[in-house]
Short mmCIF file of C-alpha atoms in Angstrom, two decimals:
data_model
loop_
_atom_site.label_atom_id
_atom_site.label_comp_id
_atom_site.label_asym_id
_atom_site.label_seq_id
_atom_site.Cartn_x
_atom_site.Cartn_y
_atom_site.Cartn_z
CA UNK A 1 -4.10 -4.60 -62.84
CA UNK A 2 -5.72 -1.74 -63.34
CA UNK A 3 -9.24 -3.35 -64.47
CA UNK A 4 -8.77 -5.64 -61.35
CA UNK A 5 -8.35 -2.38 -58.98
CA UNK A 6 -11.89 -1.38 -60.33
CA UNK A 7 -13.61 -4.29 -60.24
CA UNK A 8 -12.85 -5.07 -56.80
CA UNK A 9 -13.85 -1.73 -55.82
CA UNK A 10 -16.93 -2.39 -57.54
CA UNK A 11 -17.76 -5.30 -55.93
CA UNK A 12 -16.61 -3.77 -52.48
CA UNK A 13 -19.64 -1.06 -53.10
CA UNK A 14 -22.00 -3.37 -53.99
CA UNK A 15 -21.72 -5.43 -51.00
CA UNK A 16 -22.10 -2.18 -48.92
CA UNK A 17 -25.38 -0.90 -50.60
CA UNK A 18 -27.83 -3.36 -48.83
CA UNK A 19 -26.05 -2.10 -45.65
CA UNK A 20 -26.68 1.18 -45.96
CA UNK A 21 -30.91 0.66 -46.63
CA UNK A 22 -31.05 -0.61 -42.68
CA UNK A 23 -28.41 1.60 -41.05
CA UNK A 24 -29.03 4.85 -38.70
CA UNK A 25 -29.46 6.87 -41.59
CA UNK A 26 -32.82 5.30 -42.39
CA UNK A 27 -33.58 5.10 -39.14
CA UNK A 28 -32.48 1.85 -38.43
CA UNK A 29 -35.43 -0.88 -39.21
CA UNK A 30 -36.87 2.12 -42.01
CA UNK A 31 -35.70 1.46 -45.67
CA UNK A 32 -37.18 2.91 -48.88
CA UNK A 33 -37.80 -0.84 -50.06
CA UNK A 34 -39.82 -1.49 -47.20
CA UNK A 35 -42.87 -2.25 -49.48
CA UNK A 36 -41.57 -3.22 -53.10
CA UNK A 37 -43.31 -6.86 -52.54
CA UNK A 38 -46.03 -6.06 -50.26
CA UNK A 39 -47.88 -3.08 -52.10
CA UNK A 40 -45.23 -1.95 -54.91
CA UNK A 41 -47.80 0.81 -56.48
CA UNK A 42 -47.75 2.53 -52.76
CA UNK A 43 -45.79 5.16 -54.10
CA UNK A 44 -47.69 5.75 -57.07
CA UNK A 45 -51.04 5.90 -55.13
CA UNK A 46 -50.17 8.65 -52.88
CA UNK A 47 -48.60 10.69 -55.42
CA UNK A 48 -51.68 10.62 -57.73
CA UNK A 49 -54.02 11.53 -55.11
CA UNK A 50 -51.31 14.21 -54.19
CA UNK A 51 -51.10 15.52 -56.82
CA UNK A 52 -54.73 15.84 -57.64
CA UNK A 53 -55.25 17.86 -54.62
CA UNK A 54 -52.77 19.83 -54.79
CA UNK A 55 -54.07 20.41 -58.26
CA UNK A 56 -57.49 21.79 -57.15
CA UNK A 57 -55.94 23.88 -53.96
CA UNK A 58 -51.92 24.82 -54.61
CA UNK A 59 -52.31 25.34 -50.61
CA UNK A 60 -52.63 21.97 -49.85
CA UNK A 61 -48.98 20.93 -50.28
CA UNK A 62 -48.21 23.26 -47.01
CA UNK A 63 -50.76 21.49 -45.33
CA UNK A 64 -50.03 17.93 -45.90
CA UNK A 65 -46.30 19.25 -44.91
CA UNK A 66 -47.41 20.75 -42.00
CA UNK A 67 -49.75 17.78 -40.58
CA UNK A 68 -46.04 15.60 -41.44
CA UNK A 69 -44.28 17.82 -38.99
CA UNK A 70 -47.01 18.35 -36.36
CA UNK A 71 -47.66 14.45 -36.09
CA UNK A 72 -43.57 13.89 -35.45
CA UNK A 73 -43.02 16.13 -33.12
CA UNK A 74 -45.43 14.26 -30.83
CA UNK A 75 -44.45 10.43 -29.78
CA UNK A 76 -42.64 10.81 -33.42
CA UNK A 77 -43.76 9.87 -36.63
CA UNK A 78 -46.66 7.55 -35.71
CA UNK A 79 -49.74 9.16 -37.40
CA UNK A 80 -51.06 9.79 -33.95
CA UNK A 81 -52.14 13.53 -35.37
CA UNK A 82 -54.99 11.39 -37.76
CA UNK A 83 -56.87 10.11 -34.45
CA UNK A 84 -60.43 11.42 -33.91
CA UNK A 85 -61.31 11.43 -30.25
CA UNK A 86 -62.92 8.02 -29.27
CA UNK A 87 -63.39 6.29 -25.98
CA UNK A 88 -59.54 7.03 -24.20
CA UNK A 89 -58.81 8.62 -26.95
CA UNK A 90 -58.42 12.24 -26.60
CA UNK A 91 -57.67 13.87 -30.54
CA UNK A 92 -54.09 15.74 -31.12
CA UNK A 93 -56.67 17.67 -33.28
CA UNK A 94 -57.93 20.37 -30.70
CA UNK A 95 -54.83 21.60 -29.67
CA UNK A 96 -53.41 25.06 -30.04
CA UNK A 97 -51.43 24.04 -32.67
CA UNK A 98 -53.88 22.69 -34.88
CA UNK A 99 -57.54 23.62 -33.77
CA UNK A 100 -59.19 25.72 -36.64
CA UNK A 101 -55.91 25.29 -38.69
CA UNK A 102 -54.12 21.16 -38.82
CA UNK A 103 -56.41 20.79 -42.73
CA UNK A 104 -55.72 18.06 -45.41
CA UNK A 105 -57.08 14.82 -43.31
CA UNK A 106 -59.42 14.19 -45.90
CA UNK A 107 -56.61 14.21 -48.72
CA UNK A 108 -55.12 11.42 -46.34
CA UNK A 109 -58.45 9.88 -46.09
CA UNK A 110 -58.46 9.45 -49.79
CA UNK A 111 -55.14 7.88 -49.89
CA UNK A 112 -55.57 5.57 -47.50
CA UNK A 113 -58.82 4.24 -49.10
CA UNK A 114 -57.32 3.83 -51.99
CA UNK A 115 -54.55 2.26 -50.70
CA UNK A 116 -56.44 -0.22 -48.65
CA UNK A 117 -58.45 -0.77 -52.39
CA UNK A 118 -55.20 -2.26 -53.82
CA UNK A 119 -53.08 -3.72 -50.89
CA UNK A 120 -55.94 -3.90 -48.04
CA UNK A 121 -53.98 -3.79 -44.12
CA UNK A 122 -50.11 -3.07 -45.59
CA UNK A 123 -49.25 0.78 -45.20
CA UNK A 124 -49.43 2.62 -42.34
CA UNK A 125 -51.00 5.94 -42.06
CA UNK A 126 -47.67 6.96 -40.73
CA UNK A 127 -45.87 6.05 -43.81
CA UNK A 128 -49.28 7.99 -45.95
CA UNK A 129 -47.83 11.71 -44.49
CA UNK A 130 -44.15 11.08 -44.33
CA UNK A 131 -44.90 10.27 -48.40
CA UNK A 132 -47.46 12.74 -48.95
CA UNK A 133 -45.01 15.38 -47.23
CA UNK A 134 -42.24 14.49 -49.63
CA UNK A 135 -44.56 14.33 -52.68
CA UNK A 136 -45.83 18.12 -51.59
CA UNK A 137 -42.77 19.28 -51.87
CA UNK A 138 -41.76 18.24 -55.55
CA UNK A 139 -45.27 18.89 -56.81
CA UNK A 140 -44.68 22.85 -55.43
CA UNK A 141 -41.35 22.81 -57.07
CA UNK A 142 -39.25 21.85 -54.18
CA UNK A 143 -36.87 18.71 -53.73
CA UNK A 144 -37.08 15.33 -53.61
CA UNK A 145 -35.89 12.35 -51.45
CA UNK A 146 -35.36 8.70 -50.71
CA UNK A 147 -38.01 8.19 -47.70
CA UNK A 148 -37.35 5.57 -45.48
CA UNK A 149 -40.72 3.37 -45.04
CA UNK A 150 -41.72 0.63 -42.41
CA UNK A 151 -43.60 2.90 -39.93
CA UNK A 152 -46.19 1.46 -37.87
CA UNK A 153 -49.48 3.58 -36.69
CA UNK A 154 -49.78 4.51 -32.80
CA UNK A 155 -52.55 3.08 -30.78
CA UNK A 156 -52.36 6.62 -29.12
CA UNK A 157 -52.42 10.47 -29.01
CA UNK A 158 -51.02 12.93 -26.44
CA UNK A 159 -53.13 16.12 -26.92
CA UNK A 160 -50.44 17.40 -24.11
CA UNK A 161 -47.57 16.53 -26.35
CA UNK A 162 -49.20 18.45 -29.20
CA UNK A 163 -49.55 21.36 -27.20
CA UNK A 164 -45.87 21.16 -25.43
CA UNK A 165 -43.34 20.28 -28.18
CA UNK A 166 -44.94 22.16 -31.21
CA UNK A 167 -43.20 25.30 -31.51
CA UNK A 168 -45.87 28.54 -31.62
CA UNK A 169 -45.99 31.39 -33.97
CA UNK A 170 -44.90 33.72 -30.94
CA UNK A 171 -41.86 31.66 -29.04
CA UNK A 172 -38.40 33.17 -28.90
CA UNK A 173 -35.73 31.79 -30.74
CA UNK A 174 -34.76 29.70 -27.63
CA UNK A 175 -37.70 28.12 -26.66
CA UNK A 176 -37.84 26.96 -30.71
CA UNK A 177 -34.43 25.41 -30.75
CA UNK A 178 -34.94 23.90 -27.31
CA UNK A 179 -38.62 22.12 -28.86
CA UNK A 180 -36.54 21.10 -31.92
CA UNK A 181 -33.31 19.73 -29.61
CA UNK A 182 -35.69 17.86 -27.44
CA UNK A 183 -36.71 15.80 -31.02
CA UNK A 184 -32.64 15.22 -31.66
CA UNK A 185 -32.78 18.17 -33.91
CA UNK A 186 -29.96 20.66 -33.91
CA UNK A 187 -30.06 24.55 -35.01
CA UNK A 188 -29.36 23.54 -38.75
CA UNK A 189 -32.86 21.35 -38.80
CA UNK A 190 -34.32 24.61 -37.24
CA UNK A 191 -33.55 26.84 -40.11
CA UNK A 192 -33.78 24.02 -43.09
CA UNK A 193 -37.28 23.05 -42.04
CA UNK A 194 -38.68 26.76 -41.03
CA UNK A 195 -38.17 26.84 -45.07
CA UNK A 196 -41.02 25.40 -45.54
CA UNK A 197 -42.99 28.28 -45.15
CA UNK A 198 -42.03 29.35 -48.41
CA UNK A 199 -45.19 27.84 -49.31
CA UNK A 200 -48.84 28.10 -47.46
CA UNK A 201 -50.64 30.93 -45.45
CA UNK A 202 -50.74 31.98 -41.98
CA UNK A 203 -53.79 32.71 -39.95
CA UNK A 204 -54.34 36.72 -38.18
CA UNK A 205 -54.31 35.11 -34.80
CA UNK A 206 -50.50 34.13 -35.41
CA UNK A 207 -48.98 37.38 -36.54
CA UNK A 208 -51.53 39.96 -34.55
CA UNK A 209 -49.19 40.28 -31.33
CA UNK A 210 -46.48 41.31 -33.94
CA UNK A 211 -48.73 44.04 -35.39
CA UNK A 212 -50.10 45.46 -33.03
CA UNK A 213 -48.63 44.56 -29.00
CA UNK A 214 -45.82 42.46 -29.29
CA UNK A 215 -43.94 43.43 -25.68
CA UNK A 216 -47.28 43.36 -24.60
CA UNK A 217 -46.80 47.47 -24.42
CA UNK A 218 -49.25 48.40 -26.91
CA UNK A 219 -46.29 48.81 -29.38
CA UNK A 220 -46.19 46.80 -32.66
CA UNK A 221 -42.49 44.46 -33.27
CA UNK A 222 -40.07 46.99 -34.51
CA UNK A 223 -37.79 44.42 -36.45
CA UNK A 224 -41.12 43.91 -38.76
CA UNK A 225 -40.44 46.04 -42.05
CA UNK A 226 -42.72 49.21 -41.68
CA UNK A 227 -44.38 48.91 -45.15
CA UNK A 228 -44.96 45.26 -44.98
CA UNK A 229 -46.21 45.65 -41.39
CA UNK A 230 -48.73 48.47 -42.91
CA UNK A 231 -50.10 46.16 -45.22
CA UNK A 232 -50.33 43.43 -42.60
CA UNK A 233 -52.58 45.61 -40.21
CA UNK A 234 -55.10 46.39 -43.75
CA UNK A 235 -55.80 42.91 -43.23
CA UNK A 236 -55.53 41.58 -40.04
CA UNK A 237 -57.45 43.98 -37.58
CA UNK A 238 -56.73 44.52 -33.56
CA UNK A 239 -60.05 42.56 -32.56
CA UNK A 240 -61.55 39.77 -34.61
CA UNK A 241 -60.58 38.17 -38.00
CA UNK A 242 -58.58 35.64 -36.53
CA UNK A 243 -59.31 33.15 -39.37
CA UNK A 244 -57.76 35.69 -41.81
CA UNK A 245 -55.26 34.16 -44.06
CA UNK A 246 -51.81 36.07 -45.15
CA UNK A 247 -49.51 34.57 -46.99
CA UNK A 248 -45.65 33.09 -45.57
CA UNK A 249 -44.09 34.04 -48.40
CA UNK A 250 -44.54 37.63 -50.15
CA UNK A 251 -42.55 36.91 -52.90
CA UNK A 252 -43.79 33.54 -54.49
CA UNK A 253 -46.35 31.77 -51.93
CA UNK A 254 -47.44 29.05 -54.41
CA UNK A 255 -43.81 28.13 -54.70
CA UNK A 256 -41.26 26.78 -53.02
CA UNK A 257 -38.12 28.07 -53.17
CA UNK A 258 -35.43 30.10 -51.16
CA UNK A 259 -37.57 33.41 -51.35
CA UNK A 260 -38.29 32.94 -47.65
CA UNK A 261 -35.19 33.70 -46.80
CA UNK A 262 -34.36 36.45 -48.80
CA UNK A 263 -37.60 37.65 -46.76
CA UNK A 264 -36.14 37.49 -43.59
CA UNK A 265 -32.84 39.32 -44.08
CA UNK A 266 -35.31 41.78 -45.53
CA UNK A 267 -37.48 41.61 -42.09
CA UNK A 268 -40.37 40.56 -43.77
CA UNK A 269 -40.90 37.61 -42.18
CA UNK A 270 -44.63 36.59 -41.31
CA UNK A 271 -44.46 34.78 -37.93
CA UNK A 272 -41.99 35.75 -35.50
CA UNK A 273 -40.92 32.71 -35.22
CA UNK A 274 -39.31 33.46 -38.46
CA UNK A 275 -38.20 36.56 -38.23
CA UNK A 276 -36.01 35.05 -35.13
CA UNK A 277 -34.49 32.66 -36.95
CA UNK A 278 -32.06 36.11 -38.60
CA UNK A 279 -32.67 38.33 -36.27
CA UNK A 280 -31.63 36.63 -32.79
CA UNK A 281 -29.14 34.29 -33.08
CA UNK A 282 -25.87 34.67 -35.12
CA UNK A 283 -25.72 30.81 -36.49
CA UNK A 284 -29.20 30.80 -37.73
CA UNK A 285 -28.34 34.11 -39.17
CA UNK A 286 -25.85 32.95 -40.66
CA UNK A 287 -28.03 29.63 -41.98
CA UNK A 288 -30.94 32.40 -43.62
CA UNK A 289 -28.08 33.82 -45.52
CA UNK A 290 -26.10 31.06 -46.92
CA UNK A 291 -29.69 29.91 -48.04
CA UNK A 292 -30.79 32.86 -49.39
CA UNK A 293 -27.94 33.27 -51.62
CA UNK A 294 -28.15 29.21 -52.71
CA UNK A 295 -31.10 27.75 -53.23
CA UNK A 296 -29.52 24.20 -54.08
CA UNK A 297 -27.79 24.39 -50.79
CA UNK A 298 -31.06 24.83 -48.71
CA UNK A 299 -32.85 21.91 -51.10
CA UNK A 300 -30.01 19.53 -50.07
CA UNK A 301 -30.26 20.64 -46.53
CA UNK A 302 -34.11 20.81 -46.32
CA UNK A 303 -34.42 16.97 -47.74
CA UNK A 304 -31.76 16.01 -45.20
CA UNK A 305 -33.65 16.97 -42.56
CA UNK A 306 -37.11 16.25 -43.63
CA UNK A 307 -35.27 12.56 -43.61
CA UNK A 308 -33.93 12.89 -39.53
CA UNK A 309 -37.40 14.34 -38.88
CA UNK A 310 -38.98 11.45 -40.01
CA UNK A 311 -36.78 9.03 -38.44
CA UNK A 312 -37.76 10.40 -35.13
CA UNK A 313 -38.73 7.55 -32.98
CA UNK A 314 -41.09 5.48 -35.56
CA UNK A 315 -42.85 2.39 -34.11
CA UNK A 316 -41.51 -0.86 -36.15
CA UNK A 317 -42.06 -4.38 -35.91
CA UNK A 318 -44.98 -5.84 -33.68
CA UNK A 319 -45.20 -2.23 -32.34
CA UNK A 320 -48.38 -0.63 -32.35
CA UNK A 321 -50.47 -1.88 -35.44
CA UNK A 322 -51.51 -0.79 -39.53
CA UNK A 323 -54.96 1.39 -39.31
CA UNK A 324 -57.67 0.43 -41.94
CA UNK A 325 -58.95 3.85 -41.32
CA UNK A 326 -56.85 7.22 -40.35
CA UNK A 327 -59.13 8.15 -38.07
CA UNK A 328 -59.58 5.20 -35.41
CA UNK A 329 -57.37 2.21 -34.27
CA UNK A 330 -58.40 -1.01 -35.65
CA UNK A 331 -59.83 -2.16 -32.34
#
């Protein structure tokens, strides 16, 4: 009786695991199988291209992360970020949040090349950073997870978007979780995903108001740890510099890990759009802690969320179309 208790709960399982590749949590018409017939090396060719780069320049995982997140948070996860500026196309590119700094298109370049090499018109560009971001992340030490595939590419930008729903270096607490609500994305995807920036660099321009006029009273942001702030100002000067880099994380920059949290309760956070995430709101505060004590807890969050982000409102079926090249819509 027994043996016929398990098996049929066996069996019960098994018929609910193709189920669960097409539900909501994969974003509905997203599964990870999405290309095991069409192009089954997919996976393998963005990894090893990954993982070359990343190889040559250890910052390059926080910028393949960061173009991810930047191209989501306009029309969703559509690769609209990757289009040049072409006829009525005006480029996500030269926005605020990405002129001088959005880096690692050619890394996506290189992927998509090759992928168009072995299965020519089958992944979407889309798919390329939602992959690369995920592969980033292990190759820096970080976790891993199941991503959902079957995104199409957009046939458009919104250099409007890019500049609206992208949170800044310099916006309060509020204006953040309002940007991140407006995507479906609640206070515990705020604090998860600011943990990327345990990895990658920051440019002067971001942090400057912090240093040196952050009211705008002349008076520098007094929650910013004196003797990191000191060190700050050696290399980020009042006037000019702006393409000075400083690193997110003091403690282990090339690695990711739950160090930039520890940061934060220690008010050495870079941007202040860190440093708000403990120091103005008592459930985010409360988020920076739990994570700073447990890394494995902020992993398991962080990959939960990097999956809802990239669920956010993909294009699917006979929507929009598969680029041949990054940069420019097929036609």
């Amino acid at each position: 009786m027994a043996r016929l208790t398990s098996f049929l709960l066996l069996l019960s399982l098994l018929c609910f695991v193709p189920l669960c590749l097409c539900d909501k949590s994969y974003g509905g018409k997203l599964f990870p199988g999405y290309y095991s017939h069409s192009c089954p090396q997919a996976g393998e060719i963005v990894r090893s291209v990954v993982a070359k780069a990343v190889a040559r320049e250890t910052r390059m995982a926080a910028s393949l992360l960061r173009l991810h997140f930047h191209d989501c948070f306009v029309q969703g996860c559509d690769g609209s970020l990757l289009l040049d500026s072409s006829g009525r196309i005006v480029s996500e590119k030269g926005s605020n949040p990405n002129s001088k700094s959005a880096r690692g298109f050619d890394v996506v370049d290189q992927i998509k090349a090759e992928l168009e090499k072995q299965c020519p018109g089958i992944v979407s560009c889309a798919d390329v950073l939602t992959l690369a971001a995920r592969d980033s992340s292990v190759l820096s030490g970080g976790p891993s997870w199941v991503v959902p595939l079957g995104r199409r590419d957009s046939r458009s930008a919104s250099l409007s978007g890019s500049n609206n729903n992208i949170p800044a270096p310099n916006n309060t607490f509020q204006t953040i979780l309002t940007k991140f609500k407006r995507q479906g994305l609640d206070v515990t995807d705020l604090v998860a995903l600011s943990g990327s920036h345990t990895i990658g660099f920051s440019r002067c321009t971001s942090f400057r108001q912090r240093l040196y006029n952050q009211s705008g009273n002349g008076r520098p942001d007094m929650t910013l740890e004196q003797s990191f702030a000191a060190n700050l100002r050696q290399r980020c000067p009042r006037s000019g510099g702006d393409q000075i880099l400083s690193v997110l994380d003091i403690i282990s920059a090339a690695r990711f890990d739950n160090s930039y949290f520890k940061n934060l309760i220690e008010n050495k956070g870079l941007l202040n759009s860190d440093q708000v995430l403990f120091s103005s709101n008592e459930q985010s505060r409360e988020l920076v802690k739990k994570y700073a004590e447990d890394q494995e807890e902020f992993f398991e969050q962080f990959a939960e969320s990097m999956i809802k982000m990239g669920n956010l409102s993909p294009l699917t079926g006979s929507n929009g179309e598969i680029r041949k090249n990054c940069r420019k819509m097929n036609s």
